[in-house]
Amino acid sequence: MRVTNAKAGVCLFCAFRSRKSPSSSLLRKFPTPYNRSFRLRWGAQDRLSHRPSKRDNPDTVQGGFRSLDAQPKNNAKYQPGQQLQRATRGRIVEEDLITITIERLEQFLGQTNDSSFLIKTGLVANKAKIHFAKFKSDLLRSFKEWSGSRKRHEPPPPILGALRQAYTENGESGIDAQLKFALQGHVANSTFTKSDILNQVRLADLRYPYEWYPATRAIQRKIHLHVGPTNSGKTYHALKRLEVASSGIYAGPLRLLAHEVYSRLNALGKPCNLITGDERIVVEGDEVSMSSCTVEMVPVNRNVEVAVVDEIQMIGNDHRGWAWTQAVLGLKAQELHLCGEERAVPLIRELAAAMGDHLEIHHYERLSPLRPMSTSLNGDLRKLRKGDCLVVFSRMQIHAYRKDIEKLTGKRVAVVYGSLPPEIRAQQAKLFNDPDNDYDFLVASDAIGMGLNLSIKRIIFESTSRHNGEQLKTLEIPDIKQIAGRAGRYRTAADAAKDVIIEGSVNSDTKNSTAVAVPATPGTNLGLVTTLERMDLPIVQRAMQTEAGPITTAGLFPPDPIILKFSKYFPSETPFSYILLRLHEIARVHTRFHLCNLRAYIGTADLIQQVRDLTIADRISLCAAPVDTKDPGAHEIILALARCIATQRGGNLLEIHELNLEILDQPITADREYLKQLESLHKSIVLYLWLSYRFIGVFPSQAMAFHVKRLTEEKIDKVLTEISLNQNFKDHLKKLREQAMLKAFQTQAVLAENEIQLSESIATEGSELEDGMASLRIADLPQDMSQGVLAG
């Protein structure tokens, strides 16, 4: 159905013209990577203003267009080199945005002879100035044409909308990135024929990902969806079914969960392999039929009786959701058990119906009560009680708090976090769970929210915000509830021998309810939730009383074969980052899916663009590697490893001089710079191990790398035990959290205000539209238009 928009004071055709998205054409002169998440709405009351919809990014609210007759804040015009104010309620006038763009364009002109710039943009030196001049001419012409057509109420060109969003999010660096992408598109598109474009669009049709797994579609699976709150036994029931299966797979979100299931199955006499991105333990023997893995490493083409996929609600994650979608669509299991939150039910029901699989949903209730407290600890660690768990989002702070708590209370403290070696982690958990020793407290990361069995009586949030790599952000409601749900844990792994069979204790929304294994009758182990600081308590209390909305879309990422075929339509010098962005830009996806974020891929792709002789398959593997391109120390390592792959030599661990192995010979000191170097080395070794499983002949020093990794972890732990945070640093962190909370509240207020304005605008448009249609006679329309109306 086509939606029309009534506009007063214009001709009849313009008043009822279709609302078109600025990015509707298949091939635009200036491609924009942001268009998939950026849509304009044009209202009747304020035709030249942008009012964000619900789907707009909160961080871009301040970037909307305002009326042209409005003055900039403080009546100040933009001056070259000046950063526009990015206040919560600030607006960016389009003339200023064009001025900034022209200034940055001139900066680009000065880089046309820079070899690194030419490599990143895919330009040949002798043709760079020609391409740039044509690009600049076309861009300025589009700005000029739009400026001359504003009286006809035309929306701005897509490139301007993308530049505005890029500037709002990342300032002038965002403008540079957007211009670079547009220039790459200008160069690449100049070689495309109409047939090439049609083939690209055909390859980018991702609406039917079910068809990517034909072998799985050839069988009808039975899907068991186990949903309920934390500490309800949903994963326990799925694992009990896996234990009695002849063959099976467990897929979890974290390495420590994969380790836990791996250890559990082997302890029960069921030989099980461990498969994670940087570690694989293969049990010898022909009878091995079980595998425990992280969800990204799921072997989808293997026939098994039972497969268990944990934390299914992460299928909606913007970064990792594709891995859960791959597992749900591709696992060749007679029984597929999915465990997670209630909000995943509508989406899984739709996916099961689309695949033709039988779905049975099991609902679980929490086994012990959970209640938020009315008071916080007011920052006083002496108020801790036996069985408390302090949740901290920094490994350095975990050890600092451990030291402070032991000093203030005289009691021992156990620690648990994701990168802790499995053996040490298991030992720490056992010490905390044992009621007969003096390990009264636990300091842990949010990894405990993903199913670790710990006897926690009270969860205490050290903070309700965490750093996402760019800024401090308040925790989402599902994250708070999942972590908080670990309080009052009814059952731990030590109680595994106490299972009994109880019929009818699990509700199924199908007619065929079966008996299942459940724990003994729950008791009244009350779980409590509070915060360390008073300012965080309202956020936790509100989250505990709020139900998160349903998950509406599943994450998706183009599979490697599609990327390989798509890349063949581009010249060999085209940057791989542009190929990925182009594929995402023109990709068509079903409304049941969304494309996962490309940011990590693009950063790595740009970094390794200068390495010649890498195939597209090599670049795909390197872009998927666990590397943080924002870490300056990672640049040299990823480039060195990429050169080893390109030349197929020099991959022995001791031959890679960029690895700072000498740090292991230095004496241990409680110095943050020393700790930073150790952590950088650890990340580099993890990357080496990850690549060693994918380029076996290039990186043969796997055993030595595991040894170095273990030595590095031991030194890191020893350093962390000596580091403490001084009061000034703690006060600084607290101030940053307060600022992040204030910004979040301001953003919510702006969103609420804009939502009200948008609703009023839509209501007004709808009223005008009804009045206009009521007075409209088909005979008044041109003949070709009236025929279209009659046909409709």
JSON list of N, CA, C and O in Angstrom, two decimals, residues 297-319:
[
{"chain": "A", "resi": 297, "resn": "MET", "atom": "N", "xyz": [30.90, -20.72, 16.29]},
{"chain": "A", "resi": 297, "resn": "MET", "atom": "CA", "xyz": [31.64, -21.86, 15.78]},
{"chain": "A", "resi": 297, "resn": "MET", "atom": "C", "xyz": [30.75, -23.09, 15.56]},
{"chain": "A", "resi": 297, "resn": "MET", "atom": "O", "xyz": [31.25, -24.20, 15.39]},
{"chain": "A", "resi": 298, "resn": "VAL", "atom": "N", "xyz": [29.45, -22.91, 15.55]},
{"chain": "A", "resi": 298, "resn": "VAL", "atom": "CA", "xyz": [28.52, -24.04, 15.40]},
{"chain": "A", "resi": 298, "resn": "VAL", "atom": "C", "xyz": [28.73, -24.74, 14.05]},
{"chain": "A", "resi": 298, "resn": "VAL", "atom": "O", "xyz": [28.70, -24.09, 13.00]},
{"chain": "A", "resi": 299, "resn": "PRO", "atom": "N", "xyz": [28.94, -26.06, 14.05]},
{"chain": "A", "resi": 299, "resn": "PRO", "atom": "CA", "xyz": [29.04, -26.81, 12.78]},
{"chain": "A", "resi": 299, "resn": "PRO", "atom": "C", "xyz": [27.65, -27.13, 12.24]},
{"chain": "A", "resi": 299, "resn": "PRO", "atom": "O", "xyz": [27.02, -28.11, 12.64]},
{"chain": "A", "resi": 300, "resn": "VAL", "atom": "N", "xyz": [27.15, -26.31, 11.33]},
{"chain": "A", "resi": 300, "resn": "VAL", "atom": "CA", "xyz": [25.76, -26.44, 10.90]},
{"chain": "A", "resi": 300, "resn": "VAL", "atom": "C", "xyz": [25.51, -27.65, 9.99]},
{"chain": "A", "resi": 300, "resn": "VAL", "atom": "O", "xyz": [24.37, -28.08, 9.83]},
{"chain": "A", "resi": 301, "resn": "ASN", "atom": "N", "xyz": [26.55, -28.20, 9.39]},
{"chain": "A", "resi": 301, "resn": "ASN", "atom": "CA", "xyz": [26.35, -29.30, 8.44]},
{"chain": "A", "resi": 301, "resn": "ASN", "atom": "C", "xyz": [26.49, -30.68, 9.07]},
{"chain": "A", "resi": 301, "resn": "ASN", "atom": "O", "xyz": [26.53, -31.68, 8.36]},
{"chain": "A", "resi": 302, "resn": "ARG", "atom": "N", "xyz": [26.55, -30.75, 10.38]},
{"chain": "A", "resi": 302, "resn": "ARG", "atom": "CA", "xyz": [26.74, -32.02, 11.07]},
{"chain": "A", "resi": 302, "resn": "ARG", "atom": "C", "xyz": [25.41, -32.57, 11.57]},
{"chain": "A", "resi": 302, "resn": "ARG", "atom": "O", "xyz": [24.63, -31.86, 12.20]},
{"chain": "A", "resi": 303, "resn": "ASN", "atom": "N", "xyz": [25.14, -33.85, 11.27]},
{"chain": "A", "resi": 303, "resn": "ASN", "atom": "CA", "xyz": [23.90, -34.49, 11.73]},
{"chain": "A", "resi": 303, "resn": "ASN", "atom": "C", "xyz": [24.03, -34.89, 13.20]},
{"chain": "A", "resi": 303, "resn": "ASN", "atom": "O", "xyz": [24.96, -35.62, 13.57]},
{"chain": "A", "resi": 304, "resn": "VAL", "atom": "N", "xyz": [23.11, -34.41, 14.04]},
{"chain": "A", "resi": 304, "resn": "VAL", "atom": "CA", "xyz": [23.11, -34.76, 15.46]},
{"chain": "A", "resi": 304, "resn": "VAL", "atom": "C", "xyz": [21.67, -35.02, 15.90]},
{"chain": "A", "resi": 304, "resn": "VAL", "atom": "O", "xyz": [20.71, -34.61, 15.24]},
{"chain": "A", "resi": 305, "resn": "GLU", "atom": "N", "xyz": [21.56, -35.69, 17.03]},
{"chain": "A", "resi": 305, "resn": "GLU", "atom": "CA", "xyz": [20.22, -35.97, 17.57]},
{"chain": "A", "resi": 305, "resn": "GLU", "atom": "C", "xyz": [19.66, -34.74, 18.28]},
{"chain": "A", "resi": 305, "resn": "GLU", "atom": "O", "xyz": [18.49, -34.39, 18.10]},
{"chain": "A", "resi": 306, "resn": "VAL", "atom": "N", "xyz": [20.49, -34.10, 19.12]},
{"chain": "A", "resi": 306, "resn": "VAL", "atom": "CA", "xyz": [20.03, -32.96, 19.92]},
{"chain": "A", "resi": 306, "resn": "VAL", "atom": "C", "xyz": [21.04, -31.82, 19.81]},
{"chain": "A", "resi": 306, "resn": "VAL", "atom": "O", "xyz": [22.25, -32.05, 19.87]},
{"chain": "A", "resi": 307, "resn": "ALA", "atom": "N", "xyz": [20.54, -30.61, 19.67]},
{"chain": "A", "resi": 307, "resn": "ALA", "atom": "CA", "xyz": [21.37, -29.41, 19.71]},
{"chain": "A", "resi": 307, "resn": "ALA", "atom": "C", "xyz": [20.73, -28.43, 20.68]},
{"chain": "A", "resi": 307, "resn": "ALA", "atom": "O", "xyz": [19.51, -28.24, 20.67]},
{"chain": "A", "resi": 308, "resn": "VAL", "atom": "N", "xyz": [21.56, -27.80, 21.51]},
{"chain": "A", "resi": 308, "resn": "VAL", "atom": "CA", "xyz": [21.09, -26.82, 22.49]},
{"chain": "A", "resi": 308, "resn": "VAL", "atom": "C", "xyz": [21.74, -25.48, 22.18]},
{"chain": "A", "resi": 308, "resn": "VAL", "atom": "O", "xyz": [22.96, -25.39, 22.11]},
{"chain": "A", "resi": 309, "resn": "VAL", "atom": "N", "xyz": [20.93, -24.46, 21.97]},
{"chain": "A", "resi": 309, "resn": "VAL", "atom": "CA", "xyz": [21.42, -23.11, 21.72]},
{"chain": "A", "resi": 309, "resn": "VAL", "atom": "C", "xyz": [20.98, -22.23, 22.89]},
{"chain": "A", "resi": 309, "resn": "VAL", "atom": "O", "xyz": [19.78, -22.06, 23.11]},
{"chain": "A", "resi": 310, "resn": "ASP", "atom": "N", "xyz": [21.95, -21.70, 23.61]},
{"chain": "A", "resi": 310, "resn": "ASP", "atom": "CA", "xyz": [21.66, -20.93, 24.83]},
{"chain": "A", "resi": 310, "resn": "ASP", "atom": "C", "xyz": [21.53, -19.44, 24.53]},
{"chain": "A", "resi": 310, "resn": "ASP", "atom": "O", "xyz": [22.10, -18.94, 23.56]},
{"chain": "A", "resi": 311, "resn": "GLU", "atom": "N", "xyz": [20.80, -18.74, 25.39]},
{"chain": "A", "resi": 311, "resn": "GLU", "atom": "CA", "xyz": [20.60, -17.29, 25.33]},
{"chain": "A", "resi": 311, "resn": "GLU", "atom": "C", "xyz": [20.07, -16.87, 23.95]},
{"chain": "A", "resi": 311, "resn": "GLU", "atom": "O", "xyz": [20.64, -16.01, 23.27]},
{"chain": "A", "resi": 312, "resn": "ILE", "atom": "N", "xyz": [18.97, -17.47, 23.54]},
{"chain": "A", "resi": 312, "resn": "ILE", "atom": "CA", "xyz": [18.43, -17.26, 22.20]},
{"chain": "A", "resi": 312, "resn": "ILE", "atom": "C", "xyz": [17.99, -15.82, 21.97]},
{"chain": "A", "resi": 312, "resn": "ILE", "atom": "O", "xyz": [17.90, -15.36, 20.82]},
{"chain": "A", "resi": 313, "resn": "GLN", "atom": "N", "xyz": [17.74, -15.06, 23.05]},
{"chain": "A", "resi": 313, "resn": "GLN", "atom": "CA", "xyz": [17.33, -13.66, 22.88]},
{"chain": "A", "resi": 313, "resn": "GLN", "atom": "C", "xyz": [18.41, -12.83, 22.21]},
{"chain": "A", "resi": 313, "resn": "GLN", "atom": "O", "xyz": [18.13, -11.76, 21.66]},
{"chain": "A", "resi": 314, "resn": "MET", "atom": "N", "xyz": [19.65, -13.31, 22.18]},
{"chain": "A", "resi": 314, "resn": "MET", "atom": "CA", "xyz": [20.73, -12.57, 21.54]},
{"chain": "A", "resi": 314, "resn": "MET", "atom": "C", "xyz": [20.64, -12.64, 20.02]},
{"chain": "A", "resi": 314, "resn": "MET", "atom": "O", "xyz": [21.46, -12.03, 19.32]},
{"chain": "A", "resi": 315, "resn": "ILE", "atom": "N", "xyz": [19.65, -13.33, 19.50]},
{"chain": "A", "resi": 315, "resn": "ILE", "atom": "CA", "xyz": [19.43, -13.36, 18.05]},
{"chain": "A", "resi": 315, "resn": "ILE", "atom": "C", "xyz": [19.11, -11.97, 17.53]},
{"chain": "A", "resi": 315, "resn": "ILE", "atom": "O", "xyz": [19.31, -11.66, 16.36]},
{"chain": "A", "resi": 316, "resn": "GLY", "atom": "N", "xyz": [18.64, -11.08, 18.41]},
{"chain": "A", "resi": 316, "resn": "GLY", "atom": "CA", "xyz": [18.33, -9.72, 18.00]},
{"chain": "A", "resi": 316, "resn": "GLY", "atom": "C", "xyz": [19.47, -8.75, 18.18]},
{"chain": "A", "resi": 316, "resn": "GLY", "atom": "O", "xyz": [19.31, -7.56, 17.89]},
{"chain": "A", "resi": 317, "resn": "ASN", "atom": "N", "xyz": [20.64, -9.23, 18.63]},
{"chain": "A", "resi": 317, "resn": "ASN", "atom": "CA", "xyz": [21.78, -8.36, 18.87]},
{"chain": "A", "resi": 317, "resn": "ASN", "atom": "C", "xyz": [22.30, -7.75, 17.57]},
{"chain": "A", "resi": 317, "resn": "ASN", "atom": "O", "xyz": [22.39, -8.44, 16.55]},
{"chain": "A", "resi": 318, "resn": "ASP", "atom": "N", "xyz": [22.65, -6.48, 17.60]},
{"chain": "A", "resi": 318, "resn": "ASP", "atom": "CA", "xyz": [23.08, -5.78, 16.38]},
{"chain": "A", "resi": 318, "resn": "ASP", "atom": "C", "xyz": [24.47, -6.20, 15.91]},
{"chain": "A", "resi": 318, "resn": "ASP", "atom": "O", "xyz": [24.83, -5.96, 14.76]},
{"chain": "A", "resi": 319, "resn": "HIS", "atom": "N", "xyz": [25.26, -6.82, 16.78]},
{"chain": "A", "resi": 319, "resn": "HIS", "atom": "CA", "xyz": [26.62, -7.20, 16.41]},
{"chain": "A", "resi": 319, "resn": "HIS", "atom": "C", "xyz": [26.78, -8.71, 16.22]},
{"chain": "A", "resi": 319, "resn": "HIS", "atom": "O", "xyz": [27.39, -9.15, 15.26]}
]
